[in-house]
């Protein structure tokens, strides 16, 4: 598998506080990488740096070998990096279908019927077809999370950055979500997934990264990482969690 | 694709209503031959109000750019027309180019004003309008607060001038409305609404936020500039204090709030209502202004979606539709309650890193 995204020496500072502190991170084509860690570890901040939502203080990011550090989130989306947000951010004044059309036309570059197809496909995948014409502001939390995923998919990503989309799902829904994400991988989409529900995360990812205090403290095969005493001490508290 | 679907943008009702509105615009062309001078003058005033309302609504209601400084472009459109006319440009061409001049000014100031957010942008626009008013007052032709007149219009017979100004106003209104309607129905229109609702999320799905804002900002300035030029053609005289007065933006806000912010039809209804209220109570002086202010506050508190917004929700009315409705056939309702297990197409190859600049 060739390298899709590579980040070296990433640092994000807010004043004297470094929320991401010297992180090297890479994702290969079609790879699924999980990120775990305690609250405040810098997971979402790292995702924000990779997606371009916030600028880096130091370091560089490359997509397929081309430096993209200075490009904003919109540019990165149009070039294949889609993302969902931990706190859903629907376009509340628009319908669910219109939310996806914006993503398909702007991020995916699809036009008219291609965009409609893309939006309908993504809605169907995420189980939201029946809500297509509802105003996005009327959706409940779970539906908003589905909308986040569907909207990111509608951009036609090569790399999908997922931020805790499993939170609040029932066990059955979580297993369905696993199937969806495995399906995306079969379609060639690489995944970076931040998730606290570790038992569903390990069903999907082939590599696990654990962060704490802005740094990566362990990385590798999921089972090995979860048995790492450093990870147990900083995050899990017990091996029984998984 | 396992379901068949179609995307509906027009209904039979909206086709009929749009055709009727278009027909009305053509019928209005005949007004100077049919109605009295007083009615023609009033209709010209109404056209100005409609342009102001729909462009402010496009800016704030669809673009999320709440400006209290749109009088900048209203006044600059009129000022530009005077300047161009005095430079020898035929007067109605000067009026049209005055409106275009406001769009050019907007393009220039957008480079720094659109970096401001929310309240900063709103107040910043007001400050900029006051600054430009002072600069215009320093122009020797304008003679400070005294102002000047569009003297070239005096060469027209009053009846001909009234009719020409009316047609100029009608064409400006129809042109701006059509431009906005097409823009809001386009991909860019949907992107603007996304920016209004959540700028960060819009950026994360690929929206070129600054470009989209700039286009809407320039278009709104074009409308305000055209309105200023039409107003100048009706009144002939130009005083900076009047044309750059904040009351113009207050009128825009009133018409949009009362009619229905974020709907295409609402501000048109708001303009008609404002026009009617002004005709009925305008002579009451300060009590008229107090009444207008109280009504705006009342609508903001009690009916924030405005009259048309309320009607749209209550009766699903969309005479000039800009949105999308998905019509499905053969939906498996059982799959609507969880994540469905199926595939989406692979990402397109055409948009990848080879496009990098």
Coordinates of C-alpha atoms in Angstrom, one line a residue:
Chain A
X1 CA 0.0 0.0 0.0
X2 CA 1.4 3.4 -0.9
X3 CA 1.4 6.3 1.5
X4 CA -1.6 8.5 1.3
X5 CA -1.2 11.1 4.1
X6 CA 2.0 11.8 6.0
X7 CA 2.4 14.3 8.8
X8 CA 5.7 15.1 10.4
X9 CA 6.5 17.0 13.6
X10 CA 3.0 18.4 14.0
X11 CA 2.7 20.9 16.8
X12 CA -0.3 23.0 17.7
X13 CA 0.1 25.6 20.4
X14 CA -2.4 27.9 22.0
X15 CA -0.2 30.4 23.9
X16 CA 2.1 28.3 26.1
X17 CA -0.1 25.2 25.8
X18 CA 0.9 22.6 23.2
X19 CA -2.3 20.5 22.5
X20 CA -0.4 18.6 19.8
X21 CA 3.3 18.3 20.5
X22 CA 5.6 16.7 18.0
X23 CA 3.3 14.1 16.4
X24 CA 4.4 12.0 13.4
X25 CA 1.4 10.4 11.7
X26 CA 0.9 8.5 8.5
X27 CA -2.0 6.7 6.7
X28 CA -1.6 4.4 3.7
X29 CA -4.1 4.0 1.0
X30 CA -7.2 2.0 2.1
X31 CA -5.8 1.7 5.6
X32 CA -8.0 2.1 8.7
X33 CA -6.3 3.7 11.7
X34 CA -7.9 4.2 15.1
X35 CA -7.0 6.9 17.6
X36 CA -7.7 6.5 21.2
X37 CA -6.7 8.3 24.3
X38 CA -8.1 10.1 27.4
X39 CA -10.0 13.4 27.1
X40 CA -7.7 16.2 26.4
X41 CA -5.1 14.0 24.8
X42 CA -5.1 16.0 21.5
X43 CA -7.0 13.5 19.3
X44 CA -9.5 16.0 17.9
X45 CA -6.8 18.7 17.6
X46 CA -4.8 16.3 15.5
X47 CA -7.8 15.6 13.3
X48 CA -8.3 19.4 13.0
X49 CA -4.7 19.8 11.8
X50 CA -5.0 16.9 9.3
X51 CA -8.3 18.3 7.9
X52 CA -7.0 21.8 7.8
X53 CA -9.7 23.2 10.2
X54 CA -6.9 24.8 12.2
X55 CA -3.4 25.8 11.0
X56 CA -0.4 24.0 12.4
X57 CA 2.1 25.9 14.6
X58 CA 5.0 23.6 13.4
X59 CA 5.4 20.6 11.2
X60 CA 4.3 19.6 7.7
X61 CA 1.6 17.5 6.1
X62 CA 1.8 15.8 2.7
X63 CA -1.0 14.2 0.6
X64 CA 0.4 11.7 -1.8
X65 CA 3.8 13.3 -1.4
X66 CA 2.6 16.9 -2.2
X67 CA 2.9 19.3 0.7
X68 CA -0.6 20.6 1.7
X69 CA 0.3 22.2 5.1
X70 CA -0.8 25.7 3.9
X71 CA -4.0 24.6 2.3
X72 CA -7.3 25.2 4.1
X73 CA -10.0 22.7 5.0
X74 CA -12.1 23.4 1.9
X75 CA -9.1 22.7 -0.4
X76 CA -8.3 19.5 1.4
X77 CA -11.9 18.3 1.1
X78 CA -11.9 19.0 -2.6
X79 CA -8.8 16.9 -2.8
X80 CA -10.1 13.9 -1.1
X81 CA -10.0 14.5 2.7
X82 CA -13.5 14.3 4.2
X83 CA -14.3 14.6 7.9
X84 CA -17.1 14.3 10.4
X85 CA -17.2 16.5 13.6
X86 CA -17.4 15.3 17.1
X87 CA -20.2 17.8 17.8
X88 CA -22.4 17.6 14.8
X89 CA -22.6 20.8 12.7
X90 CA -25.6 20.5 10.4
X91 CA -26.7 23.2 8.0
X92 CA -29.8 23.8 10.1
X93 CA -31.6 26.0 7.6
X94 CA -31.5 23.4 4.9
X95 CA -33.0 20.0 4.5
X96 CA -30.9 16.8 5.0
X97 CA -30.8 16.2 1.3
X98 CA -29.6 19.8 0.6
X99 CA -26.9 19.3 3.2
X100 CA -25.6 16.4 1.2
X101 CA -25.9 18.2 -2.1
X102 CA -23.7 21.0 -0.9
X103 CA -21.1 18.4 0.1
X104 CA -21.4 16.5 -3.2
X105 CA -21.2 19.6 -5.4
X106 CA -18.6 21.7 -3.5
X107 CA -16.4 19.0 -2.0
X108 CA -16.9 16.3 -4.5
X109 CA -17.1 18.4 -7.6
X110 CA -20.1 16.4 -8.8
X111 CA -22.6 18.1 -11.0
X112 CA -26.4 17.8 -11.1
X113 CA -27.4 14.1 -11.5
X114 CA -24.0 12.8 -10.4
X115 CA -24.5 14.9 -7.2
X116 CA -28.0 13.7 -6.7
X117 CA -26.8 10.1 -7.1
X118 CA -24.0 10.7 -4.7
X119 CA -26.3 12.3 -2.1
X120 CA -29.0 9.6 -2.3
X121 CA -26.4 6.8 -2.1
X122 CA -24.8 8.4 1.0
X123 CA -28.2 8.9 2.6
X124 CA -29.2 5.4 1.9
X125 CA -25.9 4.0 3.3
X126 CA -26.4 6.0 6.6
X127 CA -30.1 5.1 6.9
X128 CA -31.4 8.6 6.4
X129 CA -33.4 8.4 3.2
X130 CA -36.7 8.8 5.0
X131 CA -35.4 12.0 6.6
X132 CA -34.1 13.5 3.3
X133 CA -36.6 16.3 3.2
X134 CA -36.6 17.2 6.9
X135 CA -35.0 20.4 8.0
X136 CA -31.6 19.5 9.5
X137 CA -32.3 21.6 12.6
X138 CA -35.2 19.2 13.6
X139 CA -32.9 16.1 13.8
X140 CA -32.0 14.5 17.1
X141 CA -28.4 13.8 18.1
X142 CA -28.1 10.4 16.6
X143 CA -29.6 11.5 13.3
X144 CA -27.2 14.5 13.3
X145 CA -24.3 12.1 13.7
X146 CA -25.5 10.1 10.8
X147 CA -25.9 13.2 8.8
X148 CA -22.3 14.1 9.6
X149 CA -21.1 10.8 8.2
X150 CA -23.4 10.9 5.2
X151 CA -22.3 14.5 4.4
X152 CA -18.6 13.5 4.6
X153 CA -19.3 10.6 2.3
X154 CA -21.0 12.7 -0.2
X155 CA -17.8 14.6 -0.8
X156 CA -16.3 11.5 -2.3
X157 CA -13.3 11.2 0.0
X158 CA -10.2 9.1 -0.4
X159 CA -9.5 9.6 3.3
X160 CA -12.3 9.9 5.8
X161 CA -11.5 11.4 9.2
X162 CA -14.2 10.3 11.8
X163 CA -14.5 12.0 15.2
X164 CA -16.4 9.9 17.7
X165 CA -19.3 9.0 15.4
X166 CA -20.1 5.9 17.5
X167 CA -20.9 7.8 20.7
X168 CA -24.5 7.3 21.8
X169 CA -25.3 4.4 19.4
X170 CA -26.9 1.2 20.7
X171 CA -25.0 -2.0 20.3
X172 CA -27.0 -2.9 17.2
X173 CA -26.4 0.4 15.6
X174 CA -22.8 0.3 16.5
X175 CA -22.4 -3.0 14.7
X176 CA -24.2 -1.6 11.7
X177 CA -21.8 1.3 11.7
X178 CA -18.9 -1.2 11.7
X179 CA -20.3 -2.8 8.6
X180 CA -20.7 0.5 6.9
X181 CA -17.1 1.5 7.6
X182 CA -15.8 -1.9 6.5
X183 CA -17.8 -1.4 3.3
X184 CA -16.1 2.0 2.8
X185 CA -12.8 0.3 3.2
X186 CA -13.7 -2.3 0.6
X187 CA -14.4 0.7 -1.7
X188 CA -10.9 1.9 -1.2
X189 CA -11.5 4.7 1.3
X190 CA -8.9 5.1 4.0
X191 CA -10.2 5.7 7.5
X192 CA -8.8 7.6 10.5
X193 CA -11.3 7.1 13.4
X194 CA -11.2 8.6 16.8
X195 CA -13.5 6.6 19.1
X196 CA -13.9 5.8 22.8
X197 CA -16.0 2.7 22.1
X198 CA -12.8 0.6 21.7
X199 CA -14.5 -2.8 21.1
X200 CA -16.2 -1.5 17.9
X201 CA -13.1 0.4 16.8
X202 CA -10.9 -2.7 16.9
X203 CA -13.3 -4.5 14.5
X204 CA -12.4 -2.0 11.8
X205 CA -8.9 -0.7 12.3
X206 CA -5.7 -2.4 11.4
X207 CA -3.5 0.0 13.3
X208 CA -4.2 1.7 16.6
X209 CA -2.6 4.9 17.9
X210 CA -2.9 6.0 21.5
X211 CA -2.3 9.7 22.4
X212 CA -1.8 11.4 25.7
X213 CA -0.9 15.0 26.5
X214 CA -0.5 15.9 22.8
X215 CA 1.9 13.0 22.0
X216 CA 1.6 9.5 20.6
X217 CA 2.4 7.1 23.4
X218 CA 1.8 3.9 21.6
X219 CA 1.2 2.7 18.0
X220 CA 0.8 -0.6 16.2
X221 CA -1.3 -3.7 16.0
X222 CA -4.6 -2.9 18.0
X223 CA -4.3 -5.8 20.4
X224 CA -0.7 -5.1 21.2
X225 CA -1.4 -1.4 21.8
X226 CA -4.3 -2.3 24.1
X227 CA -2.1 -4.5 26.1
X228 CA 0.7 -1.9 26.4
X229 CA 1.2 -1.0 30.1
X230 CA 1.7 2.6 29.1
X231 CA -1.7 2.7 27.3
X232 CA -3.4 0.8 30.2
X233 CA -2.0 3.3 32.7
X234 CA -2.8 6.5 30.7
X235 CA -6.2 5.5 29.1
X236 CA -7.8 2.1 29.8
X237 CA -7.1 1.6 33.5
X238 CA -7.6 -2.1 32.9
X239 CA -7.1 -4.7 30.2
X240 CA -10.7 -5.8 30.7
X241 CA -12.0 -2.8 28.9
X242 CA -11.7 -4.4 25.4
Chain B
X1 CA -28.7 2.7 -6.6
X2 CA -31.5 0.5 -5.1
X3 CA -34.2 3.1 -5.1
X4 CA -35.5 5.2 -7.9
X5 CA -35.9 8.8 -7.2
X6 CA -36.4 12.2 -8.7
X7 CA -35.3 15.6 -7.5
X8 CA -38.1 18.2 -7.7
X9 CA -37.2 21.8 -8.0
X10 CA -40.5 23.1 -9.5
X11 CA -44.1 22.2 -8.7
X12 CA -47.0 23.0 -11.0
X13 CA -48.0 25.7 -8.5
X14 CA -44.6 27.3 -8.5
X15 CA -44.4 27.1 -12.3
X16 CA -47.7 29.0 -12.6
X17 CA -46.8 31.5 -9.9
X18 CA -43.4 32.2 -11.5
X19 CA -45.0 32.6 -14.9
X20 CA -47.6 35.0 -13.4
X21 CA -44.9 37.1 -11.7
X22 CA -42.9 37.2 -15.0
X23 CA -46.1 38.2 -16.9
X24 CA -46.8 40.9 -14.3
X25 CA -43.3 42.4 -14.9
X26 CA -44.0 42.6 -18.6
X27 CA -47.5 44.1 -17.9
X28 CA -45.9 46.7 -15.7
X29 CA -44.0 48.0 -18.7
X30 CA -47.2 49.5 -19.9
X31 CA -47.9 51.4 -16.6
X32 CA -46.7 54.9 -17.9
X33 CA -49.3 54.7 -20.7
X34 CA -52.1 53.6 -18.4
X35 CA -51.6 55.2 -14.9
X36 CA -51.4 58.7 -13.6
X37 CA -48.0 60.4 -13.0
X38 CA -48.6 60.0 -9.2
X39 CA -49.1 56.2 -9.5
X40 CA -46.1 55.8 -11.8
X41 CA -43.9 57.7 -9.3
X42 CA -45.2 55.5 -6.5
X43 CA -44.5 52.3 -8.4
X44 CA -40.9 53.5 -9.1
X45 CA -40.5 54.0 -5.4
X46 CA -41.8 50.5 -4.8
X47 CA -39.3 49.1 -7.2
X48 CA -36.5 50.7 -5.2
X49 CA -37.8 49.2 -2.0
X50 CA -38.1 45.7 -3.6
X51 CA -34.5 45.9 -4.8
X52 CA -33.3 47.0 -1.4
X53 CA -35.2 44.3 0.4
X54 CA -34.3 41.3 -1.8
X55 CA -30.6 42.2 -1.9
X56 CA -30.3 42.8 1.9
X57 CA -32.1 39.5 2.4
X58 CA -29.8 37.7 0.0
X59 CA -26.8 39.1 1.9
X60 CA -28.1 38.4 5.4
X61 CA -30.9 35.8 5.0
X62 CA -29.0 33.5 2.6
X63 CA -25.4 34.6 3.1
X64 CA -25.4 35.3 6.8
X65 CA -23.7 38.6 6.3
X66 CA -25.7 41.1 8.4
X67 CA -24.7 44.6 7.3
X68 CA -26.0 47.8 8.7
X69 CA -23.9 49.7 6.2
X70 CA -25.7 49.0 2.8
X71 CA -26.4 52.7 2.5
X72 CA -22.8 52.9 1.5
X73 CA -23.6 51.3 -1.8
X74 CA -27.0 53.1 -2.2
X75 CA -25.3 56.5 -1.8
X76 CA -22.2 55.5 -3.9
X77 CA -24.5 54.4 -6.8
X78 CA -26.1 57.8 -6.9
X79 CA -22.8 59.6 -6.4
X80 CA -21.2 57.6 -9.2
X81 CA -24.0 58.5 -11.5
X82 CA -23.6 62.2 -10.9
X83 CA -19.8 62.0 -11.4
X84 CA -20.2 60.0 -14.7
X85 CA -23.0 62.3 -15.9
X86 CA -20.8 65.3 -15.3
X87 CA -18.0 63.6 -17.2
X88 CA -20.3 63.4 -20.3
X89 CA -21.7 60.0 -20.1
X90 CA -25.4 59.9 -21.2
X91 CA -27.5 60.2 -18.1
X92 CA -29.3 56.9 -18.0
X93 CA -26.1 55.1 -18.9
X94 CA -24.5 57.0 -16.1
X95 CA -27.2 55.9 -13.7
X96 CA -26.8 52.2 -14.7
X97 CA -23.0 52.5 -14.4
X98 CA -23.4 54.2 -11.0
X99 CA -24.9 51.0 -9.8
X100 CA -22.1 49.0 -11.3
X101 CA -19.7 51.4 -9.6
X102 CA -21.1 50.3 -6.3
X103 CA -20.4 46.7 -7.2
X104 CA -16.8 47.6 -8.1
X105 CA -16.5 49.4 -4.8
X106 CA -17.8 46.3 -3.0
X107 CA -15.3 44.1 -4.8
X108 CA -12.5 46.4 -3.5
X109 CA -13.7 46.7 0.1
X110 CA -14.6 43.0 0.3
X111 CA -10.9 42.2 0.5
X112 CA -10.8 43.6 4.0
X113 CA -14.4 43.9 5.2
X114 CA -15.1 40.2 4.7
X115 CA -12.4 39.3 7.1
X116 CA -14.6 40.7 9.8
X117 CA -17.1 38.4 11.6
X118 CA -20.7 38.9 12.6
X119 CA -21.1 42.0 14.8
X120 CA -17.7 43.4 13.7
X121 CA -18.8 43.1 10.0
X122 CA -22.2 44.7 10.7
X123 CA -20.8 47.7 12.6
X124 CA -17.7 47.9 10.3
X125 CA -19.9 48.4 7.3
X126 CA -21.7 51.3 9.1
X127 CA -18.4 52.9 9.9
X128 CA -17.2 52.4 6.3
X129 CA -20.4 54.0 5.0
X130 CA -19.9 57.1 7.3
X131 CA -16.3 57.3 6.1
X132 CA -17.2 57.2 2.4
X133 CA -20.0 59.8 3.1
X134 CA -17.4 62.2 4.5
X135 CA -15.1 61.6 1.5
X136 CA -17.9 62.2 -1.0
X137 CA -18.7 65.4 0.9
X138 CA -15.2 66.6 0.3
X139 CA -15.7 66.4 -3.5
X140 CA -16.0 70.0 -4.7
X141 CA -18.8 69.0 -7.1
X142 CA -20.9 67.8 -4.2
X143 CA -20.3 71.0 -2.2
X144 CA -20.3 69.4 1.2
X145 CA -23.7 68.8 2.9
X146 CA -25.4 71.1 0.3
X147 CA -25.2 68.5 -2.4
X148 CA -25.9 68.8 -6.1
X149 CA -28.3 67.7 -8.7
X150 CA -28.3 65.4 -11.7
X151 CA -28.8 68.4 -14.0
X152 CA -28.7 66.3 -17.2
X153 CA -32.2 64.9 -16.4
X154 CA -33.6 68.4 -16.7
X155 CA -33.1 68.2 -20.4
X156 CA -36.0 65.7 -20.5
X157 CA -39.6 66.7 -20.6
X158 CA -41.1 65.7 -17.2
X159 CA -43.4 63.1 -18.6
X160 CA -40.7 61.5 -20.6
X161 CA -38.3 61.6 -17.6
X162 CA -40.9 60.0 -15.4
X163 CA -41.5 57.2 -17.9
X164 CA -37.9 56.6 -18.6
X165 CA -37.0 56.5 -14.9
X166 CA -39.9 54.1 -14.2
X167 CA -38.7 51.7 -16.9
X168 CA -35.1 52.1 -15.6
X169 CA -36.4 51.1 -12.1
X170 CA -38.5 48.3 -13.4
X171 CA -35.6 46.8 -15.5
X172 CA -33.2 47.2 -12.5
X173 CA -35.6 45.5 -10.2
X174 CA -36.4 42.6 -12.6
X175 CA -32.8 42.2 -13.5
X176 CA -31.5 42.1 -9.9
X177 CA -34.3 39.8 -8.9
X178 CA -33.7 37.4 -11.8
X179 CA -29.9 37.4 -11.1
X180 CA -30.5 36.6 -7.4
X181 CA -33.1 33.9 -8.2
X182 CA -30.7 32.2 -10.6
X183 CA -27.8 32.5 -8.1
X184 CA -29.8 31.2 -5.2
X185 CA -31.0 28.2 -7.3
X186 CA -27.4 27.5 -8.3
X187 CA -24.8 25.4 -6.5
X188 CA -23.3 28.7 -5.2
X189 CA -26.7 29.6 -3.6
X190 CA -26.8 26.4 -1.6
X191 CA -23.2 26.9 -0.6
X192 CA -24.0 30.4 0.7
X193 CA -26.8 29.0 2.8
X194 CA -24.3 26.4 4.2
X195 CA -21.9 29.3 5.1
X196 CA -24.8 31.1 6.8
X197 CA -25.6 28.0 8.9
X198 CA -22.1 26.9 9.9
X199 CA -19.1 28.4 8.3
X200 CA -16.6 25.8 9.7
X201 CA -18.8 22.9 8.5
X202 CA -19.2 24.6 5.1
X203 CA -15.4 24.8 4.7
X204 CA -15.1 21.2 5.8
X205 CA -17.3 20.0 2.9
X206 CA -15.3 22.0 0.3
X207 CA -17.1 25.3 0.1
X208 CA -14.9 28.2 -1.0
X209 CA -16.1 30.5 1.8
X210 CA -14.4 33.7 0.9
X211 CA -15.3 33.5 -2.8
X212 CA -18.9 32.7 -2.1
X213 CA -19.2 35.6 0.4
X214 CA -17.6 38.0 -2.0
X215 CA -19.9 37.1 -4.9
X216 CA -23.0 37.7 -2.7
X217 CA -21.5 40.9 -1.2
X218 CA -20.9 42.3 -4.6
X219 CA -24.3 41.3 -5.9
X220 CA -26.0 42.9 -2.9
X221 CA -24.0 46.1 -3.5
X222 CA -25.0 46.1 -7.2
X223 CA -28.6 46.0 -6.1
X224 CA -28.2 48.8 -3.5
X225 CA -26.3 50.9 -6.0
X226 CA -29.0 50.4 -8.7
X227 CA -31.6 51.4 -6.1
X228 CA -29.6 54.5 -5.3
X229 CA -29.3 55.4 -8.9
X230 CA -33.1 55.0 -9.5
X231 CA -33.8 57.1 -6.4
X232 CA -31.5 59.8 -7.8
X233 CA -33.4 59.7 -11.1
X234 CA -36.7 60.2 -9.3
X235 CA -35.5 63.0 -7.0
X236 CA -32.7 64.5 -9.2
X237 CA -31.1 66.2 -6.2
X238 CA -28.2 64.5 -4.2
X239 CA -27.3 65.3 -0.6
X240 CA -24.7 63.0 1.0
X241 CA -26.5 63.0 4.4
X242 CA -29.7 61.7 2.8
X243 CA -28.2 59.1 0.4
X244 CA -25.7 57.7 2.9
X245 CA -28.2 57.8 5.8
X246 CA -28.5 54.7 7.9
X247 CA -32.3 54.8 7.5
X248 CA -31.9 53.0 4.1
X249 CA -30.5 50.0 5.9
X250 CA -33.2 50.3 8.6
X251 CA -35.8 50.1 5.8
X252 CA -34.1 47.0 4.3
X253 CA -34.0 45.3 7.7
X254 CA -37.7 46.2 8.4
X255 CA -38.9 44.9 5.0
X256 CA -36.9 41.7 5.3
X257 CA -37.9 41.0 8.9
X258 CA -41.5 41.6 8.4
X259 CA -41.7 39.8 5.0
X260 CA -39.6 36.8 6.1
X261 CA -35.8 36.6 6.2
X262 CA -34.3 33.7 4.4
X263 CA -37.2 33.3 2.0
X264 CA -37.1 34.6 -1.6
X265 CA -40.7 35.8 -1.6
X266 CA -40.8 37.3 1.9
X267 CA -38.8 40.5 1.3
X268 CA -40.9 41.3 -1.8
X269 CA -44.0 41.0 0.4
X270 CA -42.2 43.1 3.1
X271 CA -41.4 45.8 0.5
X272 CA -45.0 46.0 -0.6
X273 CA -46.2 46.2 3.0
X274 CA -43.6 48.9 3.9
X275 CA -44.6 50.8 0.8
X276 CA -48.3 50.6 1.8
X277 CA -47.6 51.6 5.4
X278 CA -45.5 54.5 4.3
X279 CA -48.2 55.7 1.9
X280 CA -50.8 55.5 4.7
X281 CA -48.9 56.8 7.7
X282 CA -45.7 58.5 6.3
X283 CA -47.1 61.9 6.9
X284 CA -47.4 61.2 10.6
X285 CA -43.7 62.1 11.0
X286 CA -42.0 60.8 14.1
X287 CA -45.0 58.6 15.2
X288 CA -44.7 56.8 11.8
X289 CA -41.0 56.1 12.5
X290 CA -41.8 54.9 16.1
X291 CA -44.5 52.6 14.7
X292 CA -42.2 51.2 12.1
X293 CA -39.6 50.5 14.8
X294 CA -42.1 48.9 17.1
X295 CA -43.4 46.7 14.3
X296 CA -39.9 45.5 13.5
X297 CA -39.2 44.7 17.2
X298 CA -42.6 42.9 17.4
X299 CA -41.9 40.8 14.4
X300 CA -38.4 39.9 15.6
X301 CA -39.8 38.8 19.0
X302 CA -43.1 37.2 18.0
X303 CA -42.8 36.1 14.4
X304 CA -39.1 35.9 13.7
X305 CA -39.7 34.0 10.5
X306 CA -41.8 36.9 9.1
X307 CA -45.2 36.7 7.4
X308 CA -44.0 34.7 4.4
X309 CA -41.9 32.5 6.5
X310 CA -44.9 31.7 8.6
X311 CA -47.1 31.1 5.6
X312 CA -44.4 28.9 3.9
X313 CA -44.3 26.6 6.9
X314 CA -48.1 26.7 7.5
X315 CA -49.2 26.1 4.0
X316 CA -46.0 24.8 2.3
X317 CA -46.1 27.8 0.0
X318 CA -43.1 28.2 -2.4
X319 CA -44.0 30.5 -5.3
X320 CA -40.3 31.0 -6.3
X321 CA -38.6 27.9 -5.1
X322 CA -34.8 27.8 -4.7
X323 CA -34.5 24.5 -2.8
X324 CA -34.5 20.8 -3.6
X325 CA -37.1 18.1 -2.7
X326 CA -36.2 14.5 -3.0
X327 CA -39.1 12.3 -4.2
X328 CA -38.5 8.6 -3.5
X329 CA -40.1 5.4 -4.9
X330 CA -39.7 2.0 -3.4
X331 CA -38.0 3.0 -0.2
X332 CA -37.4 0.0 2.1
X333 CA -38.7 1.6 5.3
X334 CA -37.1 -1.1 7.4
X335 CA -33.7 0.2 6.5
X336 CA -34.5 3.7 7.6
X337 CA -33.8 3.0 11.3
X338 CA -30.1 2.1 11.2
X339 CA -27.0 2.2 9.1
X340 CA -27.9 0.3 5.9
X341 CA -25.4 -2.3 4.7
X342 CA -24.6 -1.4 1.2
X343 CA -21.9 0.3 -0.9
X344 CA -21.3 3.7 -2.2
X345 CA -19.4 4.3 -5.4
X346 CA -15.6 4.7 -5.1
X347 CA -14.3 8.3 -5.0
X348 CA -13.9 10.0 -8.3
X349 CA -10.5 9.9 -9.8
X350 CA -10.8 13.3 -11.6
X351 CA -10.5 15.5 -8.5
X352 CA -7.3 14.2 -7.0
X353 CA -4.0 15.6 -6.1
X354 CA -3.1 16.3 -9.7
X355 CA -5.2 19.4 -9.4
X356 CA -2.9 20.8 -6.7
X357 CA -1.9 24.4 -7.3

